[in-house]
Tab-separated table of C-alpha atoms and ligand atoms in Angstrom:
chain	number	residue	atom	x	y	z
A	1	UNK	CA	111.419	113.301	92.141
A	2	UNK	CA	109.160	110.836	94.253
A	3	UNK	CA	105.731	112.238	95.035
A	4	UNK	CA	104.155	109.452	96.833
A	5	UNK	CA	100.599	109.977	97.037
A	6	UNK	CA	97.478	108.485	94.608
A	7	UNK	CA	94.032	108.725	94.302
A	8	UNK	CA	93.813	105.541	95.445
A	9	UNK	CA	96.704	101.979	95.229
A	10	UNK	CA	95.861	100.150	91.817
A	11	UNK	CA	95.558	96.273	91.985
A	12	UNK	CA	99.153	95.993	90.224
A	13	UNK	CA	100.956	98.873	91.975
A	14	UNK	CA	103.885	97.823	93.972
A	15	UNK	CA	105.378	101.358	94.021
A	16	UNK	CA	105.341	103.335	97.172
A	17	UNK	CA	102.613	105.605	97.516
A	18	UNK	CA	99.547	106.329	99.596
A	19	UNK	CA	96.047	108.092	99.532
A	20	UNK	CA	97.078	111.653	99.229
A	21	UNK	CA	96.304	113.646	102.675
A	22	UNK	CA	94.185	116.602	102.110
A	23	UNK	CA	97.249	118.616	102.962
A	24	UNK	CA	100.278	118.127	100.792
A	25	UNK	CA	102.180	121.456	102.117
A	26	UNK	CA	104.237	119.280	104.607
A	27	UNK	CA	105.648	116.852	101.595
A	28	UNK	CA	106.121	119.223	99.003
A	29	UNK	CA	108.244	121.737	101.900
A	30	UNK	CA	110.144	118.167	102.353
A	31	UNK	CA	110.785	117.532	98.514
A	32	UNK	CA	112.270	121.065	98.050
A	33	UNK	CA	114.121	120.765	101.504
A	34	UNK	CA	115.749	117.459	99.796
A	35	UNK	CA	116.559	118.997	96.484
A	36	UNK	CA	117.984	121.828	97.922
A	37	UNK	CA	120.453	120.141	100.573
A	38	UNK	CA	121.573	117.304	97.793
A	39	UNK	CA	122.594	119.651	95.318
A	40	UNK	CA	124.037	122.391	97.952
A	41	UNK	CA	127.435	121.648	97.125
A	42	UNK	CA	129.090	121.876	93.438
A	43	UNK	CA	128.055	122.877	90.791
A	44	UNK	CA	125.502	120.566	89.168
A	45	UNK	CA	124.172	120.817	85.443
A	46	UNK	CA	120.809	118.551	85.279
A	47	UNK	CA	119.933	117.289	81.822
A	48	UNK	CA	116.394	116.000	82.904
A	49	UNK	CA	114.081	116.548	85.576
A	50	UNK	CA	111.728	113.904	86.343
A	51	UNK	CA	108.661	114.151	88.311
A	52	UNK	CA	106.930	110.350	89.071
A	53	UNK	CA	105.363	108.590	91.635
A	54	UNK	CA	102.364	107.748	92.797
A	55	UNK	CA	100.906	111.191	90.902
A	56	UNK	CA	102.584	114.040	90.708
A	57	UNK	CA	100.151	116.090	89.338
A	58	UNK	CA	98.140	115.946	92.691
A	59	UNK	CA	100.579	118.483	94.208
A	60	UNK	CA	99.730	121.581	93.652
A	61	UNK	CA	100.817	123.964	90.232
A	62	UNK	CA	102.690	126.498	92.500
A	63	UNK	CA	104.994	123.997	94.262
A	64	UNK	CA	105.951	122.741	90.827
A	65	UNK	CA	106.734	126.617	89.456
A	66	UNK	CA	109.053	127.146	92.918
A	67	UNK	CA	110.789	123.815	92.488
A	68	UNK	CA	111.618	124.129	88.588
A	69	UNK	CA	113.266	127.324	89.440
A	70	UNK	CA	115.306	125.378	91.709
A	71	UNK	CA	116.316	122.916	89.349
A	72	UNK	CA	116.719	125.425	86.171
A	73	UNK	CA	120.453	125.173	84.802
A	74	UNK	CA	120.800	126.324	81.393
A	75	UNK	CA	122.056	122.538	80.512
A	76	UNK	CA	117.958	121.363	81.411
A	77	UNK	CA	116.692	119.815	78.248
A	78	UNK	CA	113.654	117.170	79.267
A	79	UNK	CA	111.162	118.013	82.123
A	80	UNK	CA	108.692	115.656	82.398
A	81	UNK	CA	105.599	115.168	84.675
A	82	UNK	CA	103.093	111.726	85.025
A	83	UNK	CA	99.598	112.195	85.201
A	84	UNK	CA	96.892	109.846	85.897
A	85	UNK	CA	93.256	110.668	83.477
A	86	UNK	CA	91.583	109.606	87.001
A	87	UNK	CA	92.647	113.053	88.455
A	88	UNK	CA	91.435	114.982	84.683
A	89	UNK	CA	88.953	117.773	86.741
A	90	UNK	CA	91.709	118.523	89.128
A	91	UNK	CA	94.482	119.533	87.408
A	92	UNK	CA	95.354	122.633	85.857
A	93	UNK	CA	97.499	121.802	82.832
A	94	UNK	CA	98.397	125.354	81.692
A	95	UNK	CA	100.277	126.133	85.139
A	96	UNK	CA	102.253	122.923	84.405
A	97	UNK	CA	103.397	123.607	81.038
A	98	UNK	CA	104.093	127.538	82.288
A	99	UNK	CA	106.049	126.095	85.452
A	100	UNK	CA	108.135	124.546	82.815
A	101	UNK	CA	107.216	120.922	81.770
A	102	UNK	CA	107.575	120.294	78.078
A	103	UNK	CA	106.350	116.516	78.385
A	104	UNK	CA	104.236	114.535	80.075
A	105	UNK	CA	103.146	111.067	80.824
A	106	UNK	CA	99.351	109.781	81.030
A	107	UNK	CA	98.888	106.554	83.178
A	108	UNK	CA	96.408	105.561	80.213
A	109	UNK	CA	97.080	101.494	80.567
A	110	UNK	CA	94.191	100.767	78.247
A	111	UNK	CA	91.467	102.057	76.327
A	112	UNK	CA	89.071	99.054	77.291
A	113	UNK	CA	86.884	99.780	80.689
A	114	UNK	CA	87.061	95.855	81.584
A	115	UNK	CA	90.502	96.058	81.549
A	116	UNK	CA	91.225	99.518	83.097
A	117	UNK	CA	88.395	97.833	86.574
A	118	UNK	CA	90.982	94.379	86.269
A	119	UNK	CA	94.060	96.739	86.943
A	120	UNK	CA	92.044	98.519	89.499
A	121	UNK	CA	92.363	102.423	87.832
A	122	UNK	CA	89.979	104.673	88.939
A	123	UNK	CA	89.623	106.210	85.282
A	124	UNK	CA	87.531	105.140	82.864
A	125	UNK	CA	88.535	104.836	78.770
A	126	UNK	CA	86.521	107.833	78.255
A	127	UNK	CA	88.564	110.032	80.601
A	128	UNK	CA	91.622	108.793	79.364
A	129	UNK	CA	91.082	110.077	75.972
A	130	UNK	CA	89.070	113.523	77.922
A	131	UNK	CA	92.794	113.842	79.335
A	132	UNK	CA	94.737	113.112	76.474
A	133	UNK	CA	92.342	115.812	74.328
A	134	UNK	CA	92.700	118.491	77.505
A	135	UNK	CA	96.126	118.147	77.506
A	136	UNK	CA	97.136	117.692	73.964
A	137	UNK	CA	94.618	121.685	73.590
A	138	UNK	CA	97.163	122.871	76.856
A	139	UNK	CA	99.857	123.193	74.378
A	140	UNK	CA	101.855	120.180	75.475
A	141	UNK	CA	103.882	119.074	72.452
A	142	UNK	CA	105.626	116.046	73.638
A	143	UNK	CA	102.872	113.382	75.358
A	144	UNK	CA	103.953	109.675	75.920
A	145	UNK	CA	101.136	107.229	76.687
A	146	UNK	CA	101.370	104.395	79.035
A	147	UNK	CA	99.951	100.999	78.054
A	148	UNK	CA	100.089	97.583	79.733
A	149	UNK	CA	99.198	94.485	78.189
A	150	UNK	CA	99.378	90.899	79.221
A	151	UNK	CA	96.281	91.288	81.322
A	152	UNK	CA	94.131	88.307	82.693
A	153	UNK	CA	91.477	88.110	79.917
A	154	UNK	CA	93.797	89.954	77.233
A	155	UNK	CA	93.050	88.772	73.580
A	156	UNK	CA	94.982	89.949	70.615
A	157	UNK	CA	92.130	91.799	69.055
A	158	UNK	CA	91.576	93.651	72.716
A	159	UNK	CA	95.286	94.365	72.485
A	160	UNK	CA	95.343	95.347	68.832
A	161	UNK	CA	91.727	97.108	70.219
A	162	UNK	CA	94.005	99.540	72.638
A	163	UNK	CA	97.202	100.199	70.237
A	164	UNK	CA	94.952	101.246	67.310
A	165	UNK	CA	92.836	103.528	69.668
A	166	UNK	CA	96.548	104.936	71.095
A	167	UNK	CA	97.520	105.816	67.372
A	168	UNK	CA	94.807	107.937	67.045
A	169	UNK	CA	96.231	110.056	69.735
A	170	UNK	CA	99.695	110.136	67.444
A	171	UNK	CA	101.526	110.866	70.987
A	172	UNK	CA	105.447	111.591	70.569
A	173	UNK	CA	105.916	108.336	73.102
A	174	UNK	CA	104.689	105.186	73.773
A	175	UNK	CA	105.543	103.073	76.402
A	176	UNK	CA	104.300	99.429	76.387
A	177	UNK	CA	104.704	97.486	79.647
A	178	UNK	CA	103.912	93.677	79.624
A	179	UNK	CA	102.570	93.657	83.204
A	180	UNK	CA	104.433	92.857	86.169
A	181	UNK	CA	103.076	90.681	88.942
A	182	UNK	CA	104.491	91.804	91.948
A	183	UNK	CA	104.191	90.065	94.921
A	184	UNK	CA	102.117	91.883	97.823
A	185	UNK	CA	99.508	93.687	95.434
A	186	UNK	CA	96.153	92.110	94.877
A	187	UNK	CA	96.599	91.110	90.829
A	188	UNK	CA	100.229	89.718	91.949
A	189	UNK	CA	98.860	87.305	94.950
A	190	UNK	CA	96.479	86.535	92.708
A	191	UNK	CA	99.077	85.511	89.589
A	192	UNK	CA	96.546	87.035	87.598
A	193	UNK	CA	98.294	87.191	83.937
A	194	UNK	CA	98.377	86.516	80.082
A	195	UNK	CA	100.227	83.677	79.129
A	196	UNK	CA	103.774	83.543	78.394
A	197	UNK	CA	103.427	83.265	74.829
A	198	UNK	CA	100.402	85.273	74.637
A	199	UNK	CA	102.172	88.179	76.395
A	200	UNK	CA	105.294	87.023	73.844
A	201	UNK	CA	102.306	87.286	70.889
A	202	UNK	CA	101.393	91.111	72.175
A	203	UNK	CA	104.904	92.431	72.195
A	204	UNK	CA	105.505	91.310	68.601
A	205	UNK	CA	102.193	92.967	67.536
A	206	UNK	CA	102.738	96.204	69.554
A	207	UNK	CA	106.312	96.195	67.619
A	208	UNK	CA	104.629	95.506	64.168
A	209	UNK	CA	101.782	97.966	64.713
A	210	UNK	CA	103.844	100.863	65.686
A	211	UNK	CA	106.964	100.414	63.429
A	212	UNK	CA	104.231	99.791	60.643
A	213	UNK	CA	103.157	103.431	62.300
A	214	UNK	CA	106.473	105.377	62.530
A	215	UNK	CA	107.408	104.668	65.769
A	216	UNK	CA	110.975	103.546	66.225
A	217	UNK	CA	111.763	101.011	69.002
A	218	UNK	CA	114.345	102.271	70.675
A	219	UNK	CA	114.045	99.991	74.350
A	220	UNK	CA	112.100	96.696	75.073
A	221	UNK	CA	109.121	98.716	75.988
A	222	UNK	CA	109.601	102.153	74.715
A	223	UNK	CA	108.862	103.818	71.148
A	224	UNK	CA	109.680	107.000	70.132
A	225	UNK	CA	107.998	109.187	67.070
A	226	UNK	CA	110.964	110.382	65.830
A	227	UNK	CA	114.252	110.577	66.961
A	228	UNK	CA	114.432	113.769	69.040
A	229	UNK	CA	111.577	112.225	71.375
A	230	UNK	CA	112.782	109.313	73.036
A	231	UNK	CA	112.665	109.868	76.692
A	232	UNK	CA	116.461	111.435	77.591
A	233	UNK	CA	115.404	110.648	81.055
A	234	UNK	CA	115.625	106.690	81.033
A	235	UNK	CA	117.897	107.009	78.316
A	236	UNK	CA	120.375	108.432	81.332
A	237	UNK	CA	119.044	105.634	83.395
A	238	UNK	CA	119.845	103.272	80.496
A	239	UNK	CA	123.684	104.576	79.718
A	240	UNK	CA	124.602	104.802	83.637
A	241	UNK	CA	124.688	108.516	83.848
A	242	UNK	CA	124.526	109.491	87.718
A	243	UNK	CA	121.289	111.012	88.868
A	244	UNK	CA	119.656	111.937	91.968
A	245	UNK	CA	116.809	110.933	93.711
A	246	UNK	CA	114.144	113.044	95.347
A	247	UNK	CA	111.463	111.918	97.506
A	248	UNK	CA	110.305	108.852	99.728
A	249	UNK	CA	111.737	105.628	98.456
A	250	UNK	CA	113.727	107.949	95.549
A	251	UNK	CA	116.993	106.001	94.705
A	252	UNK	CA	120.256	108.279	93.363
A	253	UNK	CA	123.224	106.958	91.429
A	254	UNK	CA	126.822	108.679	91.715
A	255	UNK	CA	128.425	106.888	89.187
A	256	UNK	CA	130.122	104.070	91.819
A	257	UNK	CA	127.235	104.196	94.071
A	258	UNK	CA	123.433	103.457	94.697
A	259	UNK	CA	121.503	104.294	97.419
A	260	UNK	CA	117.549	104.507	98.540
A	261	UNK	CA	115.891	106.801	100.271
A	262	UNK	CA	113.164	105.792	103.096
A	263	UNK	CA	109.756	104.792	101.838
A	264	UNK	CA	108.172	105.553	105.061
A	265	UNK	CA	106.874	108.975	104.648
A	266	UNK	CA	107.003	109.986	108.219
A	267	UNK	CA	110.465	108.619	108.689
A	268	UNK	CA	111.558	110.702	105.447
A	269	UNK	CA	109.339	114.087	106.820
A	270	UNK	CA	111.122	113.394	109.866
A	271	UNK	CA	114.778	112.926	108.435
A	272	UNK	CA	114.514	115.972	106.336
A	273	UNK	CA	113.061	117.844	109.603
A	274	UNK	CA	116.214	117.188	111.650
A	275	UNK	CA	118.379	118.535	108.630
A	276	UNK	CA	119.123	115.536	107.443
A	277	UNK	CA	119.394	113.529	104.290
A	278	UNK	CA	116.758	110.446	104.356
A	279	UNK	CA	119.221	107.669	102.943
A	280	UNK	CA	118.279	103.957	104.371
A	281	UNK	CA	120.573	101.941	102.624
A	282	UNK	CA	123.600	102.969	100.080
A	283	UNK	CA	125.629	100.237	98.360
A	284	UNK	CA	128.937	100.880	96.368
A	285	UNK	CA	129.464	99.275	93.710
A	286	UNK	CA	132.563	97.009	91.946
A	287	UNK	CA	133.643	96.705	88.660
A	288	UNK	CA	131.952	93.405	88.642
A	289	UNK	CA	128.607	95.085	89.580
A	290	UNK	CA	129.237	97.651	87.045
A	291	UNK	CA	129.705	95.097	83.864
A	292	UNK	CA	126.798	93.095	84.846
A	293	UNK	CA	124.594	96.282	85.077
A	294	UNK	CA	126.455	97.011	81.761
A	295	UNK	CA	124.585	93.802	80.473
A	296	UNK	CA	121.523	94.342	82.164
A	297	UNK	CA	120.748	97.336	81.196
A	298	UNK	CA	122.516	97.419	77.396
A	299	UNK	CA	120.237	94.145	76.144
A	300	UNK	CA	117.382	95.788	76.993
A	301	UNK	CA	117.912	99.112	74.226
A	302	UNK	CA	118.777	99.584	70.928
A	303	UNK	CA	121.776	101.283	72.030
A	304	UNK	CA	123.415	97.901	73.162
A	305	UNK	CA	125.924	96.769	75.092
A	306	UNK	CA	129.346	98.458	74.512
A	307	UNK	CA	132.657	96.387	74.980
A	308	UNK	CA	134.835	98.823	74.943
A	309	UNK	CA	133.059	100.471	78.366
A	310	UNK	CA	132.965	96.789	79.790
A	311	UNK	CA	136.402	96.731	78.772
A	312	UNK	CA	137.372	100.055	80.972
A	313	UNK	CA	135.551	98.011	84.000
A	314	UNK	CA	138.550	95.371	83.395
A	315	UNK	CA	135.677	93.059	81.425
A	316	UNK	CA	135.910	91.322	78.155
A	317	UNK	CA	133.173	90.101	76.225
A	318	UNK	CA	133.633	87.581	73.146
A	319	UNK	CA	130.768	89.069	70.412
A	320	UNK	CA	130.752	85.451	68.300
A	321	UNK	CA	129.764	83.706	71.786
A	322	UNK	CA	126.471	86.205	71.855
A	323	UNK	CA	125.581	86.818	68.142
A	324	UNK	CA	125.575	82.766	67.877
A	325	UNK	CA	122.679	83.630	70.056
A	326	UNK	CA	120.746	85.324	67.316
A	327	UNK	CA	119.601	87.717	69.229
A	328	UNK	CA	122.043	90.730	68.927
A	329	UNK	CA	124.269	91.982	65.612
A	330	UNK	CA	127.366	93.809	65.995
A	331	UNK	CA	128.189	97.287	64.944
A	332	UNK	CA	131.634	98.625	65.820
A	333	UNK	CA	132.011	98.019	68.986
A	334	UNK	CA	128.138	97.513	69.933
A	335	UNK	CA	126.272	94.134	71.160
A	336	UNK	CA	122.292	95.429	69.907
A	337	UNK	CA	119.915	93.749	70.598
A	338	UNK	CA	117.644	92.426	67.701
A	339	UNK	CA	113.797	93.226	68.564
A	340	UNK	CA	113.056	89.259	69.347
A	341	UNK	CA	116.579	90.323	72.089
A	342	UNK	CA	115.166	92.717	74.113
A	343	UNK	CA	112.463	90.432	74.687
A	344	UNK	CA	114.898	87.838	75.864
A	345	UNK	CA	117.608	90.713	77.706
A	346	UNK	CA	117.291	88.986	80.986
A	347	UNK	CA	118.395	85.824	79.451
A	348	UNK	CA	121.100	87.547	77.112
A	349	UNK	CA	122.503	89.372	80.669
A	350	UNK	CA	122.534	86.320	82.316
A	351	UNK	CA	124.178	84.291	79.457
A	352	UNK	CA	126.639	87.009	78.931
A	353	UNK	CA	127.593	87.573	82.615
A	354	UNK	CA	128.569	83.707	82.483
A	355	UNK	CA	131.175	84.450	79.257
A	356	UNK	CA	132.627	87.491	80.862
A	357	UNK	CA	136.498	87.459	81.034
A	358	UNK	CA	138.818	88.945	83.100
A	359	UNK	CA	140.931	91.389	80.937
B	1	SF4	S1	98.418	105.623	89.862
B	1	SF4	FE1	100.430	104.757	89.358
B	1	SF4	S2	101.689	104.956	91.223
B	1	SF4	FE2	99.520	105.315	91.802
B	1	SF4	S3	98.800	103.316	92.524
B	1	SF4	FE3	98.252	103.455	90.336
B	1	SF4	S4	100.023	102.551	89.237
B	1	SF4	FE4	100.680	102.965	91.360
């Protein structure tokens, strides 16, 4: 679920959101209005409930409690919710863990104050860790922690500065995103950014820091404390499992099909007002689609790609073309990805989608 509204756009941000209105009542009726008409029809068992954005945790407590007991199957496992330190005075963490979130995600991004004004954050590195002490006291017992590194500036100390100060946190998740210029935000017009190689340096050191720590490295940027807390969420995203989407700009997946929802708010308000469903563009996809995604996604986790799926999408993929690569090993029937891999997946996809074969 989508909820599209910040404190204020941060200088990287190409997601869709907006200030948040003083009144959210008209959005959050929308959201459940959504949910509600999507899953009128059969009956669907939900593994994960995800609530993103923009920041979620600026809607209010009660709207969260009223939509969970929408979404409650007995099959419900994972329900997670982002937060954002910059909003730590405003939110009331003990409604959100009794609503029925057992993890959450802090928008932390750094623990240096240079770098959190570069990225354009409105917290500072003190309220980050506030936050990440308020909420750890709430009784949450699964917290990831958001970092981004390749920043304009970045040195490896200031990087090896933010993991080290992460650790002491000892959060169930980490996930470390090299940052993404994206056209149309300030930093991105700007081509504001580390280095190729340094950003290259920063993975490897995030990797040897947090293995060295426990953490296993399960997908290019995520790392789980034990096994039982990787994120089940983008693990679904990850293995294809259909989901659906909730919220302005929300995508869903059906298994043969994608489709987007409208990022204009007033156009999706409006949609959902007139009783309908606020799709702008759906695309179905082939079998070709569906192996390359295969690739895409599979090279990018420790789970791999698997032949013998590709194989069911009428695709065949020869293992000694990609492990002359280096960068993936074979285990039954399972391209992985070696660590230096996932850092190359977009090449690996792209070299594999150019040896696929017909079966
Ligand atoms: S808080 Fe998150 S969603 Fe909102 S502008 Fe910043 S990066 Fe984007």
């Amino acid at each position: 679920m989508h909820a599209p509204f910040c404190v204020k756009k941060c200088s990287y941000c190409a997601f869709s959101s907006v200030e948040k209105p003083v009144d959210t009542s008209g959005m959050c009726t929308a959201l459940s209005a959504e949910f509600t008409r999507r899953t009128q029809q059969g009956n669907l068992e939900f593994q994960t409930f995800y609530a993103g954005g923009g920041t979620p945790t600026l809607l209010p407590p009660e709207f969260w409690m009223r939509l969970i007991g929408l979404v409650r199957t007995p099959s419900l496992k994972e329900l997670t919710i982002e937060t954002n330190p910059a909003v730590l005075d405003a939110i009331d963490y003990s409604s959100l863990l009794l609503a029925g979130f057992n993890r959450i995600s802090v928008g932390v991004q750094s623990f240096d104050d240079r770098n959190l004004k570069v990225l354009g954050r409105r917290h500072s590195a003190a309220e980050a860790m506030e936050s990440l002490k308020l909420i750890s006291r709430t009784g949450f017992r699964n917290i990831s922690i958001d970092l981004i590194y390749g920043l304009p500036g970045q040195t490896p100390e200031g990087q090896k500065s933010d993991i080290e100060n992460t650790l002491r946190f000892k959060p169930q998740h980490i996930s470390a995103y090299d940052l993404t210029l994206e056209s149309g935000t300030p930093m991105g017009d700007r081509g504001e950014k580390a280095t190729e190689n340094q950003c290259a340096d920063m993975y490897y050191q995030m990797h040897e820091m947090l293995t060295a720590s426990g953490y296993i490295h399960y997908e290019v940027s995520s790392y789980a404390l034990e096994e039982q807390y990787r994120s089940l969420h983008n693990s679904s995203y990850w293995n294809r499992t259909p989901y659906i989407g909730i919220g302005p700009s929300a995508h869903s997946f059906t298994g043969n099909e994608r489709s987007w929802n409208t990022s204009s708010i007033l156009d999706y308000e409006s949609a959902i007002l007139h009783g309908k469903i606020p799709v702008e563009t759906s695309e179905h996809l082939t079998d070709e689609n569906a192996a390359h995604e295969i690739l895409a996604l599979g090279f990018r986790n420790t789970n791999g790609v698997n032949l013998t799926l590709l194989e069911q999408f009428g695709y065949r993929l020869n293992p000694s073309e990609m492990i002359d690569t280096g960068l993936v090993t074979l285990k039954d029937s399972l391209l992985i990805p070696t660590t230096k891999g996932m850092l190359f997946a977009d090449n690996l996809a792209l070299t594999a989608a150019d040896v696929l074969e017909r079966v």
